[in-house]
Coordinates of C-alpha atoms in Angstrom, one line a residue:
X1 CA 87.5 -7.2 49.2
X2 CA 87.3 -3.2 48.3
X3 CA 89.2 -1.8 45.5
X4 CA 90.2 1.8 44.9
X5 CA 91.0 2.2 41.3
X6 CA 93.3 -1.0 40.9
X7 CA 94.9 -0.7 43.9
X8 CA 94.2 -2.9 46.8
X9 CA 94.6 -2.3 50.2
X10 CA 98.0 -4.2 52.1
X11 CA 95.8 -6.1 54.3
X12 CA 93.6 -7.3 51.7
X13 CA 96.3 -8.2 49.7
X14 CA 98.0 -10.4 51.9
X15 CA 94.8 -12.1 52.5
X16 CA 94.2 -12.6 48.7
X17 CA 97.8 -14.2 48.9
X18 CA 97.2 -16.5 51.6
X19 CA 93.6 -17.8 49.5
X20 CA 95.8 -18.6 46.4
X21 CA 98.6 -20.4 49.0
X22 CA 101.1 -18.3 47.5
X23 CA 101.8 -16.0 50.5
X24 CA 105.6 -15.3 50.7
X25 CA 108.7 -12.9 50.2
X26 CA 109.0 -13.7 46.7
X27 CA 105.2 -12.8 45.8
X28 CA 105.3 -8.8 45.3
X29 CA 105.9 -9.1 41.4
X30 CA 102.2 -11.1 41.1
X31 CA 100.9 -7.5 41.9
X32 CA 102.4 -5.9 39.0
X33 CA 100.3 -5.6 35.6
X34 CA 97.9 -7.6 33.9
X35 CA 98.5 -11.2 35.6
X36 CA 97.3 -10.0 38.7
X37 CA 94.4 -8.5 37.5
X38 CA 93.5 -11.5 35.6
X39 CA 93.6 -14.0 38.9
X40 CA 92.0 -11.3 40.7
X41 CA 89.0 -11.3 38.8
X42 CA 89.5 -15.6 38.6
X43 CA 89.3 -15.7 41.8
X44 CA 86.5 -13.4 42.8
X45 CA 84.4 -15.4 39.9
X46 CA 85.8 -18.4 41.8
X47 CA 87.4 -19.6 39.0
X48 CA 91.1 -20.8 38.4
X49 CA 93.4 -18.1 36.5
X50 CA 93.4 -18.3 32.6
X51 CA 95.8 -20.4 31.0
X52 CA 96.7 -24.1 31.2
X53 CA 97.6 -25.6 35.1
X54 CA 101.2 -26.5 36.2
X55 CA 100.2 -30.0 36.4
X56 CA 97.3 -31.6 34.6
X57 CA 95.4 -35.1 35.0
X58 CA 95.3 -37.5 32.1
X59 CA 92.6 -39.7 32.9
X60 CA 93.1 -43.8 32.4
X61 CA 90.3 -43.6 29.3
X62 CA 92.5 -41.4 27.7
X63 CA 96.2 -42.5 28.7
X64 CA 94.9 -46.5 28.3
X65 CA 95.9 -46.8 32.1
X66 CA 93.4 -49.3 33.2
X67 CA 95.7 -50.8 36.4
X68 CA 94.0 -50.0 39.9
X69 CA 95.8 -50.0 43.8
X70 CA 94.1 -52.6 46.0
X71 CA 94.8 -52.6 49.5
X72 CA 93.0 -56.0 50.8
X73 CA 91.7 -54.0 53.4
X74 CA 90.1 -56.8 55.9
X75 CA 88.0 -56.5 59.3
X76 CA 91.2 -57.5 61.2
X77 CA 93.2 -54.6 60.2
X78 CA 96.3 -56.0 59.1
X79 CA 99.1 -53.4 59.4
X80 CA 100.5 -53.6 55.6
X81 CA 97.0 -53.0 53.9
X82 CA 97.3 -49.1 54.3
X83 CA 100.7 -48.7 53.7
X84 CA 100.9 -49.7 50.2
X85 CA 100.9 -47.8 46.5
X86 CA 104.1 -47.7 44.5
X87 CA 105.6 -47.6 41.3
X88 CA 107.5 -45.6 38.6
X89 CA 109.2 -44.8 35.6
X90 CA 111.4 -47.4 33.6
X91 CA 112.8 -47.2 30.1
X92 CA 112.7 -51.0 29.8
X93 CA 113.2 -51.1 26.0
X94 CA 115.5 -48.4 25.7
X95 CA 113.9 -46.5 23.1
X96 CA 114.3 -43.1 25.2
X97 CA 110.8 -43.0 26.0
X98 CA 109.8 -43.7 29.9
X99 CA 107.4 -46.3 30.6
X100 CA 105.4 -47.1 33.9
X101 CA 105.4 -50.1 36.4
X102 CA 102.7 -50.0 39.5
X103 CA 102.9 -52.3 42.0
X104 CA 100.1 -54.3 43.8
X105 CA 99.0 -56.2 46.7
X106 CA 98.9 -60.0 46.3
X107 CA 98.8 -63.4 48.0
X108 CA 100.3 -63.5 51.0
X109 CA 99.8 -65.1 54.8
X110 CA 97.0 -62.7 55.3
X111 CA 95.1 -62.0 51.9
X112 CA 94.4 -64.5 48.8
X113 CA 92.6 -62.5 46.3
X114 CA 90.5 -64.3 43.8
X115 CA 90.6 -63.5 41.2
X116 CA 94.9 -62.7 41.9
X117 CA 95.8 -59.3 41.8
X118 CA 98.9 -58.6 39.6
X119 CA 101.6 -55.4 39.2
X120 CA 101.4 -53.7 35.8
X121 CA 104.2 -52.8 33.4
X122 CA 103.0 -50.4 30.7
X123 CA 104.9 -49.5 27.7
X124 CA 104.9 -45.9 26.4
X125 CA 103.5 -45.7 23.0
X126 CA 105.0 -41.9 22.3
X127 CA 101.5 -40.0 22.1
X128 CA 100.6 -39.6 25.5
X129 CA 98.9 -43.4 25.4
X130 CA 100.5 -46.2 27.0
X131 CA 99.9 -50.2 26.2
X132 CA 99.7 -53.1 29.2
X133 CA 102.6 -55.4 28.2
X134 CA 102.7 -57.1 31.7
X135 CA 102.1 -60.6 30.7
X136 CA 104.5 -60.7 27.6
X137 CA 107.4 -58.9 30.2
X138 CA 106.7 -61.2 32.9
X139 CA 106.7 -58.9 35.9
X140 CA 103.2 -59.4 37.2
X141 CA 104.5 -60.1 41.1
X142 CA 103.7 -62.7 43.3
X143 CA 103.3 -61.0 46.7
X144 CA 101.9 -58.7 48.7
X145 CA 103.5 -56.0 46.8
X146 CA 105.0 -52.5 48.7
X147 CA 107.5 -50.5 46.0
X148 CA 110.2 -50.6 43.2
X149 CA 113.8 -49.8 42.6
X150 CA 115.5 -49.5 38.8
X151 CA 118.8 -50.1 38.7
X152 CA 121.7 -51.7 35.6
X153 CA 123.1 -54.1 38.4
X154 CA 124.3 -56.5 35.7
X155 CA 126.0 -53.5 33.4
X156 CA 124.6 -54.9 30.5
X157 CA 122.7 -51.6 29.3
X158 CA 119.3 -53.0 30.4
X159 CA 117.8 -51.3 33.4
X160 CA 116.4 -54.0 36.0
X161 CA 113.2 -54.0 38.3
X162 CA 113.5 -54.9 42.3
X163 CA 110.2 -55.5 43.6
X164 CA 109.9 -54.8 47.4
X165 CA 107.3 -57.0 49.1
X166 CA 105.6 -58.2 52.1
X167 CA 107.3 -61.6 53.1
X168 CA 109.6 -61.8 50.2
X169 CA 110.8 -59.6 47.3
X170 CA 111.7 -60.2 43.1
X171 CA 114.6 -59.5 41.2
X172 CA 113.4 -59.3 38.0
X173 CA 116.6 -59.3 35.0
X174 CA 116.1 -57.3 31.7
X175 CA 116.6 -59.9 28.6
X176 CA 116.9 -57.3 26.6
X177 CA 114.2 -58.7 24.5
X178 CA 111.2 -56.8 26.3
X179 CA 111.0 -59.6 28.6
X180 CA 112.3 -60.2 32.4
X181 CA 113.2 -63.5 34.4
X182 CA 112.4 -63.8 38.1
X183 CA 116.4 -64.4 39.3
X184 CA 115.9 -63.5 43.0
X185 CA 116.8 -67.0 44.3
X186 CA 120.4 -66.9 42.2
X187 CA 121.1 -63.4 43.0
X188 CA 120.0 -64.1 46.7
X189 CA 118.5 -60.9 47.3
X190 CA 114.6 -62.2 48.5
X191 CA 115.3 -60.0 51.6
X192 CA 112.8 -62.0 53.6
X193 CA 110.4 -60.2 56.1
X194 CA 108.3 -57.0 55.4
X195 CA 110.6 -54.6 52.9
X196 CA 109.4 -51.2 51.9
X197 CA 111.6 -48.7 49.7
X198 CA 114.9 -50.3 48.0
X199 CA 117.6 -48.5 46.3
X200 CA 120.5 -49.1 44.0
X201 CA 123.9 -47.3 44.6
X202 CA 127.5 -48.2 44.5
X203 CA 129.0 -47.9 47.9
X204 CA 132.3 -49.3 47.8
X205 CA 132.8 -47.5 44.5
X206 CA 133.6 -50.5 42.7
X207 CA 131.7 -49.8 39.8
X208 CA 129.1 -52.3 40.5
X209 CA 125.4 -50.8 41.8
X210 CA 124.8 -52.6 45.3
X211 CA 120.9 -52.5 46.7
X212 CA 119.6 -51.2 50.0
X213 CA 116.2 -52.4 51.2
X214 CA 114.6 -50.7 54.0
X215 CA 112.9 -53.3 56.3
X216 CA 109.9 -52.4 58.5
X217 CA 108.3 -54.2 61.7
X218 CA 108.5 -58.1 62.5
X219 CA 104.8 -58.7 61.4
X220 CA 103.4 -61.7 60.1
X221 CA 99.6 -63.0 60.2
X222 CA 99.9 -65.2 63.5
X223 CA 101.1 -61.9 65.5
X224 CA 98.5 -59.5 64.3
X225 CA 97.5 -57.1 67.3
X226 CA 94.6 -55.6 68.2
X227 CA 94.1 -51.6 68.0
X228 CA 91.3 -50.0 69.1
X229 CA 88.4 -49.6 71.3
X230 CA 88.2 -52.8 73.2
X231 CA 84.7 -52.3 74.7
X232 CA 82.7 -51.7 71.7
X233 CA 85.8 -54.0 69.3
X234 CA 85.9 -51.2 67.1
X235 CA 89.4 -52.1 65.4
X236 CA 91.7 -49.0 63.5
X237 CA 95.7 -49.7 62.0
X238 CA 98.1 -50.0 64.6
X239 CA 100.7 -47.6 65.2
X240 CA 103.7 -50.0 64.6
X241 CA 105.3 -49.2 67.8
X242 CA 103.4 -52.4 68.8
X243 CA 105.3 -54.7 66.9
X244 CA 109.3 -55.2 66.9
X245 CA 111.6 -53.1 64.9
X246 CA 113.9 -54.6 62.2
X247 CA 117.3 -54.2 60.7
X248 CA 117.2 -53.4 57.0
X249 CA 119.3 -55.1 54.2
X250 CA 122.3 -54.0 52.4
X251 CA 123.8 -56.6 49.6
X252 CA 126.9 -56.2 48.0
X253 CA 127.1 -56.7 43.8
X254 CA 129.6 -60.0 43.7
X255 CA 129.6 -58.9 39.8
X256 CA 128.5 -62.2 38.6
X257 CA 124.6 -62.0 39.1
X258 CA 124.8 -62.6 42.6
X259 CA 125.0 -60.9 45.9
X260 CA 126.3 -61.1 49.3
X261 CA 124.1 -60.0 52.4
X262 CA 126.6 -57.8 54.2
X263 CA 124.3 -56.1 56.7
X264 CA 125.9 -57.0 59.7
X265 CA 129.7 -56.8 58.1
X266 CA 128.9 -52.8 57.2
X267 CA 127.2 -52.2 60.2
X268 CA 123.9 -51.0 58.8
X269 CA 122.1 -54.2 60.6
X270 CA 123.2 -53.0 64.1
X271 CA 120.6 -50.2 63.9
X272 CA 116.8 -51.6 64.4
X273 CA 114.2 -49.5 62.7
X274 CA 111.0 -49.1 61.0
X275 CA 111.9 -48.1 57.7
X276 CA 109.9 -46.5 55.3
X277 CA 111.9 -44.5 52.7
X278 CA 115.7 -44.2 51.7
X279 CA 117.7 -41.9 49.8
X280 CA 121.8 -42.2 48.7
X281 CA 123.3 -39.0 48.7
X282 CA 126.7 -37.6 49.6
X283 CA 126.1 -35.3 52.9
X284 CA 129.5 -34.7 53.3
X285 CA 131.3 -34.6 49.8
X286 CA 133.7 -37.1 50.3
X287 CA 132.6 -39.0 47.4
X288 CA 131.2 -42.0 49.3
X289 CA 127.4 -42.2 49.3
X290 CA 125.6 -42.0 52.3
X291 CA 121.6 -43.3 53.3
X292 CA 119.2 -41.2 54.9
X293 CA 116.5 -43.5 56.1
X294 CA 113.3 -42.2 57.2
X295 CA 111.8 -44.5 60.4
X296 CA 108.6 -44.8 61.6
X297 CA 107.7 -43.7 65.7
X298 CA 111.5 -44.1 65.9
X299 CA 114.6 -42.2 65.0
X300 CA 115.7 -41.7 61.8
X301 CA 118.9 -43.0 60.6
X302 CA 121.9 -41.0 58.6
X303 CA 124.3 -43.4 58.0
X304 CA 127.4 -42.2 56.6
X305 CA 129.8 -43.9 54.3
X306 CA 133.1 -44.3 56.3
X307 CA 134.7 -46.5 53.0
X308 CA 136.0 -49.9 53.6
X309 CA 132.6 -51.3 53.6
X310 CA 131.4 -49.8 56.6
X311 CA 128.5 -47.0 57.6
X312 CA 128.5 -45.1 61.0
X313 CA 124.9 -44.2 61.8
X314 CA 124.8 -40.5 63.3
X315 CA 120.8 -39.6 63.3
X316 CA 121.3 -38.5 66.9
X317 CA 124.2 -36.1 66.2
X318 CA 123.2 -34.6 63.4
X319 CA 120.3 -33.5 64.0
X320 CA 118.3 -35.6 61.2
X321 CA 117.5 -38.6 63.5
X322 CA 114.7 -36.5 65.9
X323 CA 112.6 -33.7 66.1
X324 CA 113.8 -30.2 66.9
X325 CA 112.2 -30.6 70.3
X326 CA 113.7 -33.9 70.8
X327 CA 110.8 -36.2 69.7
X328 CA 111.3 -39.5 67.5
X329 CA 108.4 -39.1 64.7
X330 CA 106.8 -41.1 61.9
X331 CA 109.1 -40.9 59.1
X332 CA 107.8 -41.8 56.0
X333 CA 109.2 -40.1 52.5
X334 CA 113.0 -39.0 51.8
X335 CA 114.4 -36.9 49.4
X336 CA 117.9 -34.8 49.2
X337 CA 119.1 -32.0 47.2
X338 CA 121.3 -28.9 47.3
X339 CA 118.0 -26.7 47.5
X340 CA 120.4 -23.7 48.0
X341 CA 123.3 -24.1 45.9
X342 CA 125.9 -24.0 48.6
X343 CA 127.6 -26.8 47.4
X344 CA 126.1 -29.0 50.2
X345 CA 123.6 -31.6 49.8
X346 CA 120.3 -30.8 51.8
X347 CA 117.8 -33.4 53.3
X348 CA 113.9 -33.8 53.3
X349 CA 111.6 -36.1 55.5
X350 CA 107.8 -35.7 55.5
X351 CA 105.9 -37.6 58.7
X352 CA 102.7 -37.4 60.2
X353 CA 100.1 -34.8 61.6
X354 CA 101.3 -32.9 64.3
X355 CA 105.1 -33.4 63.8
X356 CA 106.1 -31.0 60.7
X357 CA 108.0 -32.4 57.7
X358 CA 111.5 -31.4 58.3
X359 CA 113.8 -29.4 55.7
X360 CA 117.4 -29.9 57.3
X361 CA 120.0 -27.6 55.8
X362 CA 123.5 -29.0 55.4
X363 CA 125.7 -27.3 58.0
X364 CA 129.0 -28.8 56.0
X365 CA 130.3 -30.3 59.3
X366 CA 128.0 -33.9 59.4
X367 CA 125.4 -31.4 61.1
X368 CA 122.1 -30.5 59.9
X369 CA 119.6 -27.4 61.0
X370 CA 116.0 -27.7 60.6
X371 CA 114.7 -24.5 58.3
X372 CA 111.3 -25.9 57.5
X373 CA 109.4 -23.3 59.1
X374 CA 111.7 -20.2 58.1
X375 CA 111.5 -21.9 54.5
X376 CA 107.5 -21.2 54.6
X377 CA 106.9 -25.0 55.0
X378 CA 106.6 -26.3 58.4
X379 CA 103.5 -24.9 59.5
X380 CA 101.4 -25.0 56.6
X381 CA 101.6 -29.2 57.2
X382 CA 100.9 -29.3 60.8
X383 CA 97.7 -31.4 60.3
X384 CA 98.9 -33.0 57.3
X385 CA 100.9 -36.8 56.8
X386 CA 103.3 -36.6 54.3
X387 CA 104.8 -39.7 51.9
X388 CA 105.8 -39.7 48.8
X389 CA 108.3 -36.1 48.5
X390 CA 110.7 -35.1 45.2
X391 CA 113.1 -32.4 44.9
X392 CA 112.8 -31.3 41.6
X393 CA 112.5 -28.0 39.2
X394 CA 109.6 -28.5 37.7
X395 CA 109.3 -24.9 35.9
X396 CA 112.8 -25.3 34.2
X397 CA 114.0 -21.8 35.7
X398 CA 117.3 -23.4 37.2
X399 CA 115.7 -23.7 41.0
X400 CA 114.7 -26.5 43.0
X401 CA 110.9 -26.8 43.6
X402 CA 109.2 -29.7 45.9
X403 CA 106.2 -32.1 45.3
X404 CA 104.4 -33.6 48.2
X405 CA 101.9 -36.7 48.3
X406 CA 99.8 -36.3 51.6
X407 CA 97.2 -38.7 53.1
X408 CA 96.8 -39.9 56.4
X409 CA 97.6 -44.1 57.4
X410 CA 94.4 -44.2 59.2
X411 CA 91.2 -44.5 57.4
X412 CA 89.5 -44.0 60.6
X413 CA 91.2 -41.1 61.8
X414 CA 88.4 -38.8 61.5
X415 CA 86.4 -40.6 63.7
X416 CA 89.3 -39.3 66.5
X417 CA 90.2 -36.2 65.7
X418 CA 88.9 -33.1 64.2
X419 CA 91.4 -31.3 62.5
X420 CA 93.2 -34.9 60.6
X421 CA 91.9 -35.8 57.5
X422 CA 92.3 -39.7 56.2
X423 CA 92.5 -38.1 52.6
X424 CA 94.5 -35.2 51.8
X425 CA 95.6 -32.8 49.1
X426 CA 98.8 -33.0 47.2
X427 CA 101.2 -29.8 47.8
X428 CA 103.5 -28.6 45.2
X429 CA 106.1 -25.8 46.7
X430 CA 108.2 -23.5 44.6
X431 CA 111.3 -22.5 45.2
X432 CA 111.7 -18.1 45.0
X433 CA 115.1 -18.0 43.7
X434 CA 116.9 -16.8 46.1
X435 CA 115.5 -13.3 46.0
X436 CA 115.3 -12.9 49.5
X437 CA 118.6 -14.7 50.4
X438 CA 116.7 -17.0 52.4
X439 CA 115.5 -19.3 49.4
X440 CA 112.3 -20.3 50.7
X441 CA 109.2 -21.8 49.4
X442 CA 105.7 -20.7 48.3
X443 CA 102.8 -23.2 48.3
X444 CA 101.5 -22.9 44.6
X445 CA 99.6 -25.9 44.9
X446 CA 96.3 -23.4 44.6
X447 CA 96.9 -22.4 41.1
X448 CA 98.3 -25.7 39.5
X449 CA 95.9 -27.5 38.9
X450 CA 92.9 -29.3 40.0
X451 CA 95.1 -32.1 41.4
X452 CA 96.3 -29.9 44.3
X453 CA 92.5 -29.3 45.2
X454 CA 91.9 -33.0 45.2
X455 CA 92.1 -35.1 47.9
X456 CA 93.7 -38.7 48.2
X457 CA 94.9 -41.3 50.2
X458 CA 98.4 -40.8 48.9
X459 CA 101.4 -42.7 49.3
X460 CA 103.8 -43.3 46.2
X461 CA 105.3 -40.0 44.0
X462 CA 107.6 -40.8 41.1
X463 CA 108.3 -37.8 38.8
X464 CA 110.0 -38.7 34.9
X465 CA 108.9 -37.0 31.5
X466 CA 107.0 -39.4 29.9
X467 CA 106.4 -37.3 26.8
X468 CA 110.0 -35.8 26.3
X469 CA 108.8 -32.1 26.7
X470 CA 111.4 -31.4 29.3
X471 CA 108.7 -30.4 31.7
X472 CA 109.1 -33.2 34.4
X473 CA 105.5 -35.3 35.4
X474 CA 104.7 -37.0 38.1
X475 CA 102.5 -40.0 39.4
X476 CA 101.0 -39.9 42.2
X477 CA 99.8 -43.3 43.5
X478 CA 97.3 -43.9 46.3
X479 CA 96.5 -46.7 48.3
X480 CA 93.2 -48.5 47.2
X481 CA 92.6 -46.6 44.0
X482 CA 93.9 -45.7 40.6
X483 CA 97.2 -43.8 39.5
X484 CA 97.0 -40.2 39.1
X485 CA 98.9 -39.4 35.8
X486 CA 100.0 -35.9 35.6
X487 CA 101.3 -34.2 32.8
X488 CA 103.7 -30.9 33.5
X489 CA 102.1 -28.3 31.2
X490 CA 104.9 -25.2 32.2
X491 CA 108.6 -27.0 32.0
X492 CA 108.5 -26.3 28.2
X493 CA 107.8 -22.9 28.6
X494 CA 111.5 -22.5 29.8
X495 CA 114.4 -23.9 27.9
X496 CA 116.3 -26.8 29.0
X497 CA 118.6 -29.8 28.2
X498 CA 118.2 -33.1 29.3
X499 CA 121.0 -35.7 30.2
X500 CA 121.0 -39.3 30.4
X501 CA 124.4 -40.7 31.9
X502 CA 126.3 -44.0 31.1
X503 CA 128.8 -44.8 33.1
X504 CA 131.8 -47.3 32.4
X505 CA 134.5 -47.3 34.6
X506 CA 132.0 -45.6 37.4
X507 CA 128.7 -47.6 38.2
X508 CA 126.5 -47.8 35.2
X509 CA 123.9 -45.6 36.2
X510 CA 126.6 -42.8 37.2
X511 CA 124.8 -42.4 40.7
X512 CA 126.6 -39.9 42.6
X513 CA 127.6 -38.1 39.4
X514 CA 127.6 -34.2 40.2
X515 CA 126.3 -31.7 37.0
X516 CA 127.5 -28.4 36.7
X517 CA 126.3 -25.8 34.1
X518 CA 126.4 -22.3 32.8
X519 CA 124.0 -20.4 31.4
X520 CA 124.8 -16.5 30.7
X521 CA 124.3 -15.2 34.5
X522 CA 122.7 -18.4 36.0
X523 CA 125.1 -21.2 37.4
X524 CA 123.3 -24.1 38.5
X525 CA 124.9 -27.9 40.1
X526 CA 123.4 -31.0 41.0
X527 CA 123.6 -34.4 42.2
X528 CA 122.3 -37.5 40.5
X529 CA 120.9 -39.1 43.7
X530 CA 119.8 -42.5 44.0
X531 CA 115.8 -43.5 45.5
X532 CA 114.4 -41.1 47.5
X533 CA 110.9 -40.7 48.3
X534 CA 108.2 -43.7 49.1
X535 CA 108.2 -47.2 47.1
X536 CA 108.7 -45.4 44.3
X537 CA 111.6 -45.1 41.1
X538 CA 112.0 -42.0 39.1
X539 CA 113.3 -41.4 35.6
X540 CA 117.0 -41.6 35.7
X541 CA 117.6 -38.7 33.5
X542 CA 118.8 -35.0 34.7
X543 CA 117.0 -32.0 33.0
X544 CA 118.8 -28.9 33.6
X545 CA 116.4 -25.6 33.6
X546 CA 117.8 -22.5 32.1
X547 CA 114.6 -20.2 32.4
X548 CA 114.7 -17.9 29.1
X549 CA 118.3 -17.9 28.4
X550 CA 118.7 -18.9 24.9
X551 CA 122.0 -20.8 25.1
X552 CA 123.7 -23.6 27.4
X553 CA 127.2 -22.2 27.7
X554 CA 128.4 -25.3 29.1
X555 CA 127.8 -28.7 30.7
X556 CA 130.3 -30.1 33.3
X557 CA 130.3 -34.0 34.7
X558 CA 132.0 -35.3 37.7
X559 CA 131.8 -38.8 37.0
X560 CA 131.5 -40.8 40.1
X561 CA 134.3 -42.9 41.7
X562 CA 136.6 -44.9 41.2
X563 CA 136.6 -42.8 37.8
X564 CA 136.4 -39.5 39.0
X565 CA 137.1 -37.7 35.6
X566 CA 135.6 -34.2 34.8
X567 CA 134.5 -33.9 31.3
X568 CA 133.3 -30.0 29.9
X569 CA 130.3 -30.2 27.3
X570 CA 130.0 -27.5 25.0
X571 CA 128.3 -26.7 21.8
X572 CA 125.1 -27.9 23.3
X573 CA 121.9 -27.9 22.0
X574 CA 118.5 -26.8 23.9
X575 CA 115.6 -28.4 24.6
X576 CA 116.0 -32.0 23.7
X577 CA 117.5 -34.9 25.5
X578 CA 121.6 -36.3 24.6
X579 CA 123.2 -39.2 26.1
X580 CA 126.6 -38.9 27.9
X581 CA 129.3 -41.7 28.2
X582 CA 132.0 -41.5 30.4
X583 CA 135.1 -40.7 28.7
X584 CA 133.3 -40.5 25.0
X585 CA 131.0 -37.6 25.8
X586 CA 128.2 -36.5 23.6
X587 CA 127.1 -40.2 22.0
X588 CA 123.2 -39.5 21.1

């Protein structure tokens, strides 16, 4: 790279930006002053720019997390082996600090590990370390685990755990004393078959959390198919289309600790799929929560809630079921956010190589436009496979960024394809703030920490603030490996306010609440969605970033139905968490 004084030729500047992964319309400011000179000097020396990385890995030796995910890989290449790796955040003891839960493989019809594998619950010690409390809590699991969903289904103020598994899932009721009880049979939510992601949400607005469970294919040991080279006998993991698709489950909360399977009555069971990810959001602003469900090698489902307990599947007509050229893709992870702040919830979909991920912009008429290429994402991920995905504001500037975990499902893919790898690097996309009025994203992984230069067989991604500093941290959960705990170092550099919402008339977790806040010249709105990503549960608190602004003018909470109340909060603190209860305002 040739220099003339401190000026860099335009073509070279573009190449340099590309090497840093930050090419885009919002990058012009990087060329002014010392930040660029430092970055240039570091790049020429083969080093990262100075200062803390946006995300820093906390090694297990430091955090105390020794749990490892095992996939149970066998010569028979049973399909569930390559798809696991879930977990997430849960404040199981209500001490205001997020604890961690991880889901492992385990005994089933094709796998019987010795010694037995187990899930793990880690208590947050509030000093960056965690203690394994699985045995005391009674949440070790008991099957070939996949993912987890967290929600206070009985409204007693304590978060409960739903663990999805192959063959049979588990509902753990939180006893409020550091222990849980398996209440699956009484509750009626075993969801037999192969369950993947799940989500707690109140679909009928009766103030109680219902449960949606994604179901994959009709697979079991006796119908395991051979996929591979018939001449050499060399096997690899099958594409799921060799197995029959199955309907997902919807369980209605009866309010007495039991649930009713309403999959048929609601219309959910009328659509058979190979479901992996689900997010509960409101795509048409009618106050009823809808479901976007990713399907593998089949059209994705958009279940629009029509009220009276009925859902209509509109994936085809909405433009979210197929790719832009009309192909069914291998949908894996999904999420939802109003990324451009136009008042309408948008959607995101990850899938496998050669298919490109989709950023679906809401057209306000129950249709969507795929803006992934226009927003700078599409072509970058052409040869990548995405799983866990979450919209969140990692730097607290008030704009919604995007974190994606990647990795191919087939560990032998490199033997057959030149440009695809089994292990892949995670992705971090920073929202440019709408400076070009197009709300594009910049790939900032290259300067955001070594984790983004490390390849993993990534699966689950969970986000949450485990050290309560306002910077939203992340858990990356690979297939057959140790979880990667990532501390956010940059969120605390801007001002923020964290809010825990407690519903009373509406559902206890306030899923569907709309929070609006004003700080000087910046006004933002965020919906509290449920689920999102892949096999993972996220911190239920909402972090409202305001950048360098020194005051939060007000926050307004519109509670979900059946409440619908609107409460405005003023005189707010900054850089701390508060608890807001429906009808009472700030209570802590």
